[in-house]
Short mmCIF file of C-alpha atoms in Angstrom, two decimals:
data_model
loop_
_atom_site.label_atom_id
_atom_site.label_comp_id
_atom_site.label_asym_id
_atom_site.label_seq_id
_atom_site.Cartn_x
_atom_site.Cartn_y
_atom_site.Cartn_z
CA MET A 13 -7.24 11.14 -8.04
CA GLN A 14 -4.55 11.39 -10.60
CA TYR A 15 -0.97 10.13 -11.29
CA VAL A 16 1.21 12.70 -13.10
CA LYS A 17 4.82 13.98 -13.27
CA VAL A 18 4.89 17.25 -11.84
CA LYS A 19 7.36 20.05 -12.27
CA VAL A 20 9.31 21.43 -9.21
CA ILE A 21 8.97 25.13 -8.70
CA LYS A 22 10.91 25.44 -5.62
CA ASN A 23 12.60 23.23 -3.14
CA SER A 24 14.35 24.95 -0.12
CA LYS A 25 15.17 24.74 3.53
CA VAL A 26 12.81 26.40 5.82
CA ALA A 27 13.62 25.38 9.06
CA ALA A 28 16.08 22.81 10.93
CA GLN A 29 15.85 19.55 8.73
CA ILE A 30 12.56 21.06 7.01
CA PHE A 31 12.03 21.91 3.59
CA GLU A 32 9.09 23.43 1.38
CA LEU A 33 8.75 21.72 -1.88
CA GLN A 34 6.47 23.56 -4.56
CA VAL A 35 5.06 21.58 -7.43
CA GLU A 36 2.82 22.54 -10.37
CA VAL A 37 -0.42 20.41 -10.46
CA ASP A 38 -4.13 20.59 -11.08
CA LEU A 39 -5.35 18.61 -8.24
CA GLY A 40 -9.01 19.78 -8.59
CA HIS A 41 -10.80 20.17 -5.21
CA VAL A 42 -8.55 19.38 -2.20
CA LYS A 43 -9.27 19.35 1.69
CA PRO A 44 -6.94 20.20 4.57
CA GLY A 45 -5.67 16.83 5.77
CA GLN A 46 -5.45 15.10 2.61
CA PHE A 47 -2.40 13.62 1.32
CA VAL A 48 -0.25 12.75 -1.67
CA LEU A 49 2.24 10.33 -2.72
CA LEU A 50 5.49 11.31 -4.07
CA TYR A 51 8.12 8.81 -5.76
CA PRO A 52 11.33 9.53 -4.99
CA LYS A 53 14.08 8.46 -7.47
CA GLY A 54 15.79 5.33 -6.33
CA CYS A 55 12.78 4.26 -4.03
CA LEU A 56 10.55 1.24 -4.61
CA LEU A 57 7.73 2.78 -2.34
CA PRO A 58 6.21 6.06 -2.64
CA ARG A 59 6.16 8.36 0.47
CA PRO A 60 3.04 9.88 1.76
CA PHE A 61 2.97 13.55 2.57
CA SER A 62 0.17 15.91 3.84
CA ILE A 63 -0.84 18.70 1.38
CA GLY A 64 0.75 21.89 2.84
CA ASP A 65 -1.09 24.27 1.16
CA TYR A 66 -2.56 24.37 -2.35
CA VAL A 67 -3.57 27.45 -4.50
CA ASP A 68 -3.62 28.47 -8.03
CA ASN A 69 -2.25 24.86 -9.50
CA VAL A 70 0.67 25.25 -6.82
CA LEU A 71 0.90 22.57 -4.36
CA THR A 72 3.21 23.07 -1.27
CA ILE A 73 4.64 20.14 0.66
CA PHE A 74 6.42 20.81 3.92
CA TYR A 75 8.73 17.84 4.54
CA LYS A 76 11.31 16.66 7.40
CA VAL A 77 14.29 14.76 6.29
CA VAL A 78 14.20 11.66 8.23
CA GLY A 79 15.39 8.90 5.68
CA LYS A 80 16.17 7.85 2.24
CA GLY A 81 13.07 8.96 0.52
CA THR A 82 13.06 12.60 2.04
CA ARG A 83 16.81 12.85 1.64
CA GLU A 84 16.39 12.11 -2.01
CA LEU A 85 13.38 14.85 -2.21
CA THR A 86 16.02 17.33 -1.06
CA LYS A 87 18.16 16.98 -4.47
CA LEU A 88 15.26 17.98 -6.53
CA GLN A 89 16.22 21.37 -8.17
CA PRO A 90 13.60 23.75 -9.70
CA THR A 91 12.50 22.46 -13.19
CA ALA A 92 13.12 18.84 -12.10
CA SER A 93 10.11 16.63 -12.30
CA ILE A 94 8.65 13.98 -9.94
CA TYR A 95 5.63 11.54 -10.23
CA LEU A 96 2.88 12.45 -7.81
CA LEU A 97 -0.35 10.60 -6.75
CA GLY A 98 -3.22 12.30 -5.48
CA PRO A 99 -5.34 13.62 -3.56
CA LEU A 100 -5.73 10.98 -1.39
CA GLY A 101 -7.50 10.33 1.91
CA ASN A 102 -10.56 11.74 3.62
CA GLY A 103 -9.25 15.22 5.16
CA PHE A 104 -10.13 16.99 8.29
CA ASP A 105 -14.20 17.45 8.96
CA ILE A 106 -13.93 21.18 9.31
CA PRO A 107 -16.48 22.74 11.49
CA THR A 108 -18.01 26.22 10.74
CA HIS A 109 -17.64 27.29 14.49
CA HIS A 110 -14.23 28.22 16.34
CA ILE A 111 -11.57 25.46 15.95
CA ASN A 112 -8.69 24.41 18.12
CA VAL A 113 -5.32 23.29 16.40
CA ILE A 114 -2.91 21.42 18.08
CA ALA A 115 0.50 20.69 16.23
CA GLY A 116 3.70 19.14 17.10
CA GLY A 117 6.79 19.80 15.04
CA ILE A 118 6.35 19.10 11.32
CA GLY A 119 2.62 18.31 12.08
CA ILE A 120 1.82 21.81 11.32
CA ALA A 121 1.98 21.18 7.67
CA PRO A 122 -1.64 20.35 6.92
CA PHE A 123 -2.66 23.35 8.57
CA PHE A 124 -1.52 25.86 6.00
CA LEU A 125 -4.33 24.75 3.73
CA LEU A 126 -6.75 25.37 6.77
CA LYS A 127 -5.84 28.94 6.91
CA ARG A 128 -7.30 29.32 3.64
CA VAL A 129 -10.68 28.03 4.67
CA ALA A 130 -10.90 28.82 8.28
CA ASP A 131 -10.54 32.03 10.09
CA ASP A 132 -11.68 31.56 13.70
CA VAL A 133 -8.98 29.23 14.83
CA THR A 134 -6.71 28.87 18.14
CA LEU A 135 -3.31 27.36 16.92
CA VAL A 136 -1.20 25.73 19.42
CA TRP A 137 2.07 24.73 18.10
CA GLY A 138 4.85 22.88 19.86
CA VAL A 139 8.52 22.15 18.84
CA LYS A 140 11.73 21.04 20.40
CA THR A 141 13.45 24.12 19.73
CA LYS A 142 12.84 27.46 18.24
CA ASP A 143 14.70 26.83 14.94
CA GLU A 144 11.90 24.22 14.07
CA PHE A 145 9.33 27.13 13.50
CA PHE A 146 8.70 28.00 10.04
CA GLY A 147 5.87 30.14 8.11
CA LEU A 148 4.23 31.65 11.21
CA GLU A 149 3.43 34.57 9.16
CA ARG A 150 0.91 32.75 7.07
CA PHE A 151 -1.26 32.09 10.42
CA LYS A 152 -1.68 36.00 10.85
CA GLY A 153 -5.00 36.48 11.98
CA TRP A 154 -5.21 33.10 14.11
CA ASP A 155 -4.87 33.22 17.84
CA ILE A 156 -1.43 31.66 18.16
CA HIS A 157 0.14 29.84 21.01
CA LEU A 158 3.74 28.81 20.58
CA TYR A 159 5.52 26.18 22.86
CA THR A 160 9.25 25.11 22.71
CA GLU A 161 10.53 22.14 24.81
CA ASP A 162 13.72 23.95 25.70
CA GLY A 163 12.06 27.32 26.38
CA SER A 164 13.89 28.91 23.36
CA HIS A 165 10.74 30.63 22.22
CA GLY A 166 7.04 31.16 23.33
CA MET A 167 6.11 29.10 26.31
CA GLN A 168 8.30 26.28 27.78
CA GLY A 169 6.62 22.80 27.30
CA MET A 170 4.51 20.85 24.98
CA ALA A 171 1.64 21.82 22.75
CA THR A 172 -0.41 19.29 24.57
CA ASP A 173 0.31 21.23 27.79
CA CYS A 174 -2.59 23.34 26.57
CA LEU A 175 -5.25 20.40 27.19
CA ASN A 176 -6.11 21.62 30.68
CA THR A 177 -7.17 25.12 29.44
CA ILE A 178 -8.35 24.54 26.00
CA SER A 179 -12.16 25.71 24.71
CA LYS A 180 -14.59 22.68 24.21
CA ASP A 181 -14.61 23.28 20.51
CA THR A 182 -13.37 20.57 18.13
CA ILE A 183 -9.69 19.77 18.10
CA LEU A 184 -7.83 19.10 15.06
CA ALA A 185 -4.33 17.72 15.47
CA CYS A 186 -1.34 16.30 13.73
CA GLY A 187 2.22 15.64 15.34
CA PRO A 188 4.45 12.84 16.61
CA ILE A 189 3.22 9.69 18.07
CA GLU A 190 3.64 10.52 21.77
CA MET A 191 1.42 13.68 21.44
CA LEU A 192 -1.01 11.85 19.40
CA ASN A 193 -1.33 9.17 22.21
CA GLN A 194 -1.92 12.00 24.78
CA LEU A 195 -4.85 13.26 22.60
CA ILE A 196 -6.29 9.87 22.31
CA ASP A 197 -6.14 9.52 26.13
CA PHE A 198 -7.71 13.03 26.45
CA ALA A 199 -10.31 12.54 23.90
CA ILE A 200 -11.26 9.14 25.53
CA SER A 201 -11.39 10.33 29.03
CA ASN A 202 -13.30 13.43 28.30
CA ASN A 203 -15.33 12.09 25.52
CA ARG A 204 -14.24 14.85 23.22
CA TYR A 205 -14.19 14.85 19.36
CA VAL A 206 -10.61 15.19 18.62
CA GLN A 207 -9.52 14.65 14.98
CA VAL A 208 -5.93 13.46 14.52
CA LEU A 209 -3.72 13.05 11.31
CA VAL A 210 -2.07 9.74 11.39
CA GLU A 211 1.35 8.72 9.84
CA GLN A 212 2.05 5.10 8.54
CA ARG A 213 4.29 3.40 6.17
CA MET A 214 2.49 3.08 2.97
CA GLY A 215 2.68 0.81 -0.12
CA CYS A 216 0.16 1.73 -2.77
CA GLY A 217 -1.99 4.57 -1.31
CA ILE A 218 -5.03 2.94 -3.03
CA GLY A 219 -6.53 0.30 -0.83
CA ALA A 220 -4.68 -2.47 -2.73
CA CYS A 221 -1.68 -3.66 -0.41
CA ARG A 222 -3.53 -3.28 2.97
CA GLY A 223 -0.03 -2.29 4.29
CA CYS A 224 -1.20 0.90 5.87
CA ALA A 225 -3.07 -0.70 8.86
CA ILE A 226 -3.42 1.06 12.20
CA ARG A 227 -5.44 -0.41 15.08
CA ARG A 228 -8.88 0.20 15.55
CA ARG A 229 -9.95 0.46 19.14
CA ALA A 230 -13.17 -1.78 18.68
CA GLY A 231 -10.72 -4.39 17.34
CA GLY A 232 -9.37 -5.13 13.78
CA TYR A 233 -7.61 -2.43 11.74
CA PHE A 234 -8.21 0.75 9.66
CA HIS A 235 -6.26 1.70 6.49
CA LEU A 236 -4.83 5.13 6.70
CA CYS A 237 -5.27 5.34 2.61
CA GLU A 238 -8.90 4.10 2.51
CA ASP A 239 -10.44 5.17 6.20
CA GLY A 240 -7.70 8.14 7.04
CA PRO A 241 -5.32 9.57 7.40
CA VAL A 242 -7.83 11.67 9.65
CA PHE A 243 -9.39 9.63 12.53
CA ASP A 244 -11.63 10.47 15.57
CA ALA A 245 -9.02 9.90 18.44
CA ARG A 246 -11.51 7.81 20.34
CA THR A 247 -11.60 5.06 17.58
CA ILE A 248 -7.97 4.26 17.20
CA VAL A 249 -4.84 2.93 19.22
CA LEU A 250 -1.32 4.05 18.26
CA MET B 21 -2.75 -7.39 -31.16
CA LYS B 22 -3.57 -11.08 -31.71
CA ARG B 23 0.25 -11.72 -31.66
CA LEU B 24 0.35 -10.98 -27.84
CA GLU B 25 -2.61 -13.57 -27.24
CA VAL B 26 -1.34 -16.42 -24.81
CA GLN B 27 -3.41 -19.58 -24.87
CA ALA B 28 -2.82 -21.34 -21.33
CA PHE B 29 -5.01 -23.51 -18.98
CA GLY B 30 -7.51 -23.25 -21.73
CA VAL B 31 -7.82 -19.65 -21.58
CA THR B 32 -7.14 -17.10 -24.02
CA PHE B 33 -5.42 -14.13 -22.56
CA ARG B 34 -5.10 -11.00 -24.64
CA ASN B 35 -1.44 -10.55 -23.70
CA PRO B 36 0.81 -12.09 -21.00
CA ILE B 37 0.84 -9.26 -18.54
CA LEU B 38 -1.24 -10.17 -15.33
CA LEU B 39 -1.18 -8.06 -11.95
CA ALA B 40 -0.25 -10.12 -9.04
CA SER B 41 -2.28 -10.66 -5.99
CA GLY B 42 -2.26 -7.86 -3.31
CA THR B 43 -0.62 -5.26 -5.47
CA TRP B 44 -3.68 -3.52 -7.23
CA SER B 45 -7.15 -2.27 -6.59
CA PRO B 46 -10.16 -1.28 -8.62
CA ARG B 47 -8.98 2.32 -8.17
CA LEU B 48 -5.93 1.62 -10.49
CA ASN B 49 -8.75 1.79 -13.08
CA GLU B 50 -8.81 5.42 -12.48
CA LEU B 51 -5.56 5.70 -13.92
CA TYR B 52 -5.55 3.50 -16.97
CA PRO B 53 -8.22 0.62 -18.21
CA LEU B 54 -7.33 -2.40 -16.48
CA SER B 55 -9.41 -4.13 -19.12
CA MET B 56 -6.02 -3.68 -21.32
CA LEU B 57 -4.36 -6.15 -19.28
CA GLY B 58 -3.91 -9.77 -19.59
CA GLY B 59 -5.85 -10.62 -16.46
CA LEU B 60 -6.00 -9.60 -12.87
CA VAL B 61 -5.07 -11.91 -9.84
CA THR B 62 -7.26 -11.10 -6.87
CA LYS B 63 -6.01 -10.50 -3.27
CA THR B 64 -6.01 -13.96 -1.51
CA ILE B 65 -9.37 -15.07 -0.22
CA THR B 66 -9.93 -17.20 2.64
CA VAL B 67 -13.32 -18.74 3.80
CA GLU B 68 -13.70 -16.63 6.89
CA PRO B 69 -12.57 -12.94 7.08
CA ARG B 70 -8.92 -12.19 8.40
CA GLU B 71 -8.09 -8.98 9.78
CA GLY B 72 -4.29 -9.44 8.97
CA ASN B 73 -1.19 -8.98 10.78
CA PRO B 74 -0.15 -6.14 13.43
CA PRO B 75 1.56 -2.83 11.94
CA PRO B 76 3.94 -1.94 10.66
CA ARG B 77 3.11 -4.20 7.58
CA ILE B 78 5.56 -2.95 5.03
CA TRP B 79 9.00 -1.80 4.68
CA GLU B 80 11.61 -1.00 1.98
CA THR B 81 14.72 -2.52 1.90
CA GLU B 82 17.76 -1.72 -0.20
CA HIS B 83 16.45 -3.46 -3.41
CA GLY B 84 12.96 -4.88 -2.35
CA VAL B 85 9.79 -4.57 -0.54
CA LEU B 86 9.34 -6.38 2.69
CA ASN B 87 5.76 -7.16 3.82
CA SER B 88 3.74 -8.86 6.21
CA ILE B 89 0.08 -8.34 5.57
CA GLY B 90 -1.15 -11.64 6.87
CA LEU B 91 -3.91 -12.33 4.14
CA GLU B 92 -5.99 -9.58 5.18
CA ASN B 93 -9.28 -9.94 3.51
CA PRO B 94 -13.23 -9.89 3.60
CA GLY B 95 -14.02 -13.67 3.45
CA ILE B 96 -15.62 -15.53 0.81
CA ASP B 97 -19.15 -14.18 1.50
CA ARG B 98 -18.34 -10.63 1.15
CA PHE B 99 -15.97 -11.29 -1.74
CA ILE B 100 -18.76 -13.08 -3.95
CA ASP B 101 -21.35 -10.38 -3.01
CA LYS B 102 -19.43 -7.08 -2.80
CA VAL B 103 -16.03 -7.41 -4.26
CA LEU B 104 -16.41 -9.94 -7.43
CA PRO B 105 -19.09 -7.84 -9.09
CA GLU B 106 -16.65 -4.68 -9.27
CA LEU B 107 -13.81 -6.93 -10.43
CA GLU B 108 -15.86 -8.41 -13.21
CA GLN B 109 -16.32 -5.13 -14.71
CA LEU B 110 -12.45 -4.30 -14.96
CA ASN B 111 -11.28 -7.38 -16.82
CA PRO B 112 -12.71 -10.67 -18.35
CA ILE B 113 -9.93 -12.74 -16.94
CA ILE B 114 -10.20 -12.80 -13.14
CA ILE B 115 -8.06 -15.51 -11.25
CA VAL B 116 -9.06 -15.74 -7.60
CA SER B 117 -6.20 -16.42 -5.21
CA ILE B 118 -7.42 -18.72 -2.45
CA ALA B 119 -6.12 -19.93 0.72
CA GLY B 120 -7.06 -22.09 3.85
CA SER B 121 -5.62 -23.13 7.02
CA LYS B 122 -7.07 -26.66 6.61
CA PRO B 123 -7.96 -28.67 3.47
CA GLU B 124 -11.66 -28.42 3.67
CA GLU B 125 -11.36 -24.54 3.48
CA PHE B 126 -9.86 -24.94 -0.07
CA TYR B 127 -12.54 -27.15 -0.80
CA THR B 128 -15.30 -24.63 0.42
CA LEU B 129 -13.86 -21.87 -1.66
CA VAL B 130 -13.65 -23.83 -4.69
CA GLU B 131 -17.28 -25.03 -4.28
CA ARG B 132 -18.48 -21.41 -3.52
CA LEU B 133 -16.51 -20.07 -6.43
CA ASN B 134 -17.49 -22.50 -9.25
CA PRO B 135 -20.73 -21.02 -10.09
CA THR B 136 -19.38 -17.64 -10.36
CA ASN B 137 -17.79 -16.00 -13.55
CA VAL B 138 -14.07 -16.33 -12.61
CA THR B 139 -11.70 -17.45 -14.74
CA ALA B 140 -9.38 -19.67 -12.65
CA TYR B 141 -7.94 -20.20 -9.28
CA GLU B 142 -4.46 -19.45 -7.93
CA ILE B 143 -3.99 -21.92 -5.06
CA ASN B 144 -1.78 -20.11 -2.63
CA VAL B 145 0.21 -22.32 -0.74
CA SER B 146 3.32 -20.16 -0.21
CA CYS B 147 2.37 -17.19 1.87
CA PRO B 148 5.33 -16.60 4.09
CA ASN B 149 2.92 -14.34 6.55
CA VAL B 150 0.41 -16.81 8.07
CA THR B 151 1.18 -19.48 10.71
CA ARG B 152 -1.11 -22.04 9.29
CA GLY B 153 -1.97 -22.95 5.61
CA GLY B 154 0.51 -20.62 4.14
CA ILE B 155 4.16 -21.57 3.26
CA GLU B 156 4.35 -24.63 5.60
CA LEU B 157 1.33 -26.08 3.59
CA GLY B 158 3.63 -26.39 0.58
CA LYS B 159 6.08 -28.15 2.56
CA ASP B 160 3.74 -30.81 3.56
CA THR B 161 3.80 -32.96 0.33
CA THR B 162 1.17 -35.38 1.96
CA SER B 163 -1.40 -32.94 2.62
CA LEU B 164 -0.72 -30.72 -0.57
CA LEU B 165 -1.15 -33.79 -2.76
CA ASP B 166 -4.35 -34.62 -0.95
CA ILE B 167 -5.72 -31.21 -1.48
CA ALA B 168 -4.69 -31.19 -5.05
CA ARG B 169 -6.31 -34.52 -5.72
CA ASN B 170 -9.65 -33.19 -4.01
CA LEU B 171 -9.83 -29.93 -5.89
CA ARG B 172 -9.09 -31.48 -9.11
CA GLU B 173 -12.51 -33.51 -8.54
CA LEU B 174 -14.22 -30.48 -7.27
CA SER B 175 -13.02 -27.53 -9.62
CA HIS B 176 -14.97 -26.69 -12.71
CA LYS B 177 -11.81 -24.12 -13.39
CA PRO B 178 -8.08 -24.12 -13.92
CA LEU B 179 -6.00 -24.73 -10.95
CA ILE B 180 -2.86 -22.75 -10.90
CA TYR B 181 -0.70 -23.63 -7.76
CA LYS B 182 1.43 -20.52 -6.30
CA LEU B 183 4.84 -21.94 -5.02
CA SER B 184 7.70 -20.51 -2.90
CA ILE B 185 11.33 -20.63 -3.50
CA VAL B 186 11.71 -22.56 -0.33
CA HIS B 187 9.68 -25.47 -1.54
CA ASP B 188 11.34 -28.18 -2.78
CA ILE B 189 10.60 -27.52 -6.55
CA ASP B 190 12.08 -30.75 -7.85
CA GLN B 191 9.64 -32.74 -5.65
CA ILE B 192 6.45 -30.63 -5.55
CA VAL B 193 6.14 -29.61 -9.23
CA PRO B 194 6.07 -33.30 -10.67
CA LEU B 195 3.91 -34.30 -7.76
CA LEU B 196 1.21 -31.60 -8.59
CA THR B 197 1.39 -31.84 -12.17
CA PRO B 198 -1.30 -34.56 -12.91
CA TYR B 199 -3.94 -32.51 -10.35
CA ALA B 200 -2.90 -29.09 -11.73
CA ASP B 201 -3.23 -26.78 -14.70
CA GLY B 202 -0.21 -24.63 -14.26
CA PHE B 203 2.11 -23.12 -11.71
CA THR B 204 2.86 -19.55 -10.52
CA LEU B 205 6.55 -19.04 -9.43
CA ILE B 206 7.44 -17.28 -6.99
CA ASN B 207 5.40 -16.06 -4.12
CA SER B 208 7.46 -13.55 -1.90
CA VAL B 209 10.54 -14.78 -0.07
CA PRO B 210 10.79 -15.06 3.51
CA ALA B 211 12.92 -12.32 4.79
CA MET B 212 13.20 -9.85 7.57
CA ALA B 213 14.69 -6.29 8.45
CA ILE B 214 16.09 -4.57 11.71
CA ASP B 215 15.77 -1.11 12.94
CA LEU B 216 19.36 -0.85 14.69
CA GLN B 217 18.22 2.15 16.70
CA THR B 218 15.61 0.22 18.52
CA ARG B 219 17.10 -3.29 17.87
CA ARG B 220 13.61 -4.29 16.80
CA PRO B 221 12.34 -5.95 13.52
CA GLN B 222 10.97 -3.32 10.92
CA LEU B 223 7.68 -5.47 10.75
CA GLY B 224 5.27 -5.91 13.51
CA ASN B 225 4.88 -9.76 12.62
CA VAL B 226 8.93 -9.85 13.05
CA THR B 227 9.20 -11.49 9.41
CA GLY B 228 7.79 -11.00 6.29
CA GLY B 229 7.93 -11.59 2.42
CA LEU B 230 10.54 -10.06 0.22
CA SER B 231 9.44 -8.95 -3.34
CA GLY B 232 10.81 -6.36 -5.92
CA PRO B 233 13.81 -6.37 -8.12
CA SER B 234 16.00 -8.13 -5.38
CA ILE B 235 14.10 -11.47 -5.95
CA LYS B 236 13.89 -11.35 -9.87
CA PRO B 237 17.11 -13.58 -10.18
CA ILE B 238 15.61 -16.12 -7.78
CA ALA B 239 12.14 -16.21 -9.51
CA LEU B 240 13.66 -16.67 -12.97
CA TYR B 241 15.87 -19.79 -11.52
CA ALA B 242 12.73 -21.10 -10.09
CA VAL B 243 10.84 -20.78 -13.49
CA HIS B 244 13.71 -22.16 -15.38
CA LYS B 245 13.89 -24.97 -12.99
CA ALA B 246 10.09 -25.88 -12.91
CA LYS B 247 9.98 -25.70 -16.59
CA LYS B 248 12.12 -28.80 -16.95
CA LEU B 249 9.82 -30.50 -14.61
CA THR B 250 6.45 -30.01 -16.08
CA HIS B 251 4.67 -29.75 -19.32
CA LEU B 252 2.21 -27.20 -17.75
CA PRO B 253 2.33 -23.48 -18.49
CA ILE B 254 4.13 -21.38 -15.89
CA ILE B 255 3.39 -17.96 -14.47
CA GLY B 256 6.43 -16.05 -13.75
CA CYS B 257 6.36 -13.71 -11.02
CA GLY B 258 8.94 -12.03 -8.84
CA GLY B 259 10.45 -8.52 -9.45
CA VAL B 260 8.89 -7.49 -12.93
CA SER B 261 9.38 -3.91 -13.27
CA LYS B 262 10.50 -3.27 -16.86
CA LEU B 263 10.04 -4.86 -20.45
CA GLU B 264 13.26 -6.60 -20.33
CA ASP B 265 11.99 -8.49 -17.22
CA VAL B 266 9.12 -9.90 -19.09
CA LEU B 267 11.18 -11.13 -21.82
CA GLU B 268 13.65 -12.83 -19.35
CA PHE B 269 10.74 -14.64 -17.80
CA ILE B 270 9.32 -15.65 -21.44
CA THR B 271 12.86 -16.78 -21.95
CA VAL B 272 13.06 -19.00 -19.17
CA GLY B 273 9.81 -20.65 -20.14
CA ALA B 274 7.00 -18.62 -18.65
CA SER B 275 3.69 -18.27 -20.74
CA LEU B 276 2.50 -15.22 -18.63
CA VAL B 277 4.21 -12.95 -16.08
CA GLN B 278 2.57 -11.16 -12.88
CA VAL B 279 3.68 -7.47 -12.06
CA GLY B 280 3.58 -7.10 -8.18
CA SER B 281 5.23 -4.55 -6.22
CA ALA B 282 6.07 -2.57 -9.43
CA ASN B 283 2.72 -1.22 -9.09
CA PHE B 284 3.57 0.56 -5.96
CA ASN B 285 6.60 2.08 -7.47
CA HIS B 286 4.86 3.13 -10.80
CA PRO B 287 1.21 2.64 -10.97
CA LEU B 288 0.99 2.66 -14.64
CA ILE B 289 3.62 -0.08 -15.03
CA GLY B 290 0.96 -2.62 -16.18
CA LYS B 291 -0.21 -0.25 -19.05
CA GLU B 292 3.44 0.38 -20.03
CA LEU B 293 4.37 -3.26 -20.38
CA VAL B 294 1.48 -3.94 -22.53
CA GLU B 295 2.20 -0.89 -24.58
CA GLY B 296 6.09 -2.08 -24.61
CA LEU B 297 5.06 -5.42 -25.71
CA MET B 298 3.08 -3.98 -28.69
CA GLU B 299 5.87 -1.74 -29.88
CA ASN B 300 8.61 -4.31 -29.91
CA LEU B 301 6.76 -7.55 -30.60
CA ILE B 302 4.10 -6.26 -33.26
#
């Protein structure tokens, strides 16, 4: 883990409300599903972001503009700098055999790095409307299934519509809470190993403040920064 | 370096910068040596483990940080066995924050911690996020005085009482002074925030405690006020995020300061404040 001021290489809009931020940083070894904290100007708390892609000391983060912190990030111009803490969190447990990936909206973000380490992957990606797709060309070689809620591209429906037909292999997933709740139900009722990457508000990122709690199915809480952000879907309640 | 040393509660602090309860973890030592700080105040410990409050537990307001953690901690047994040995490697000055939902719990905690090498106790009677033993205890002056008398008898180490701005400082500081070694002012301020879209509170526990820059003027006021009521050393706490803030607290009479939520905003803040003091005062 390091805390460094990093230089912005690129920060541009790639889809509706979605930006691609590239910064220069030597993070050492990173795993898909790990995250970093960024410290936007004028914000008192850092904001957690999945590592989107990381190659040759260039870290890519895909972020959706949802509030004060992400609005501030859109103002970053190339050559500007921003503090970063990371890499943090556990990341996905990546099997060596075929993998199913289910992503909802910006929940695609952590899987660009997975593309660098896994070839035999079925990707199911659902968005509200086709303007929200981005970077599809980077998944070339994977078996890709696209869904839009309005039917503007691919199949009409949600990414989780695939659950009836999906193979028995490990599922890695990231997306909105409604989607993750469906996956939790699916994992429990079928006793399947589904790894879900969860979002939660965060204070410190290093286990100090206990702010990023999520409910543990067996009682008590997990902490996203210490125990996650990737969890066995059968063990959590969202 | 010696010019930054502070003598308080019979303890020598290498400088006046402490990290506040619940705002740092040993992992911060990966970023800078925590040994360079004046000392460390632990997350509040209770006799039994506590799982804390329902999420969401943290929210950024316009000029502050709102939290409702609910004193989540592993309990005294695990703290002594697993947590403390690691903390002792980080800094020679470890102040253990303790809380209880009844007086006997404070006594148990002090008795368990007396044989350890911890430096002092910070008695947390001001947590805004628990239903029993927190901020309400500080308002119940009869019980508080009783606890303070008994702790004075039991404790082998300095007793520092952490108070809230909602406490009656005029009454409570003189009342506790005969049985205390010092005070920490202030704990986070009871507060809440609303999500207008859902018309629900932003915190799972509905209300929380506000910290950060917005409470600094309130904390300065509390230290200023308490200083006139006691000869005991005071630790200023609340919104310290830059060198000027440290100097302002010292100006109103604080012997030491605690840096809290600023650690979330800039993890190197403790180191930079110590370096800032060295550059400007030596």
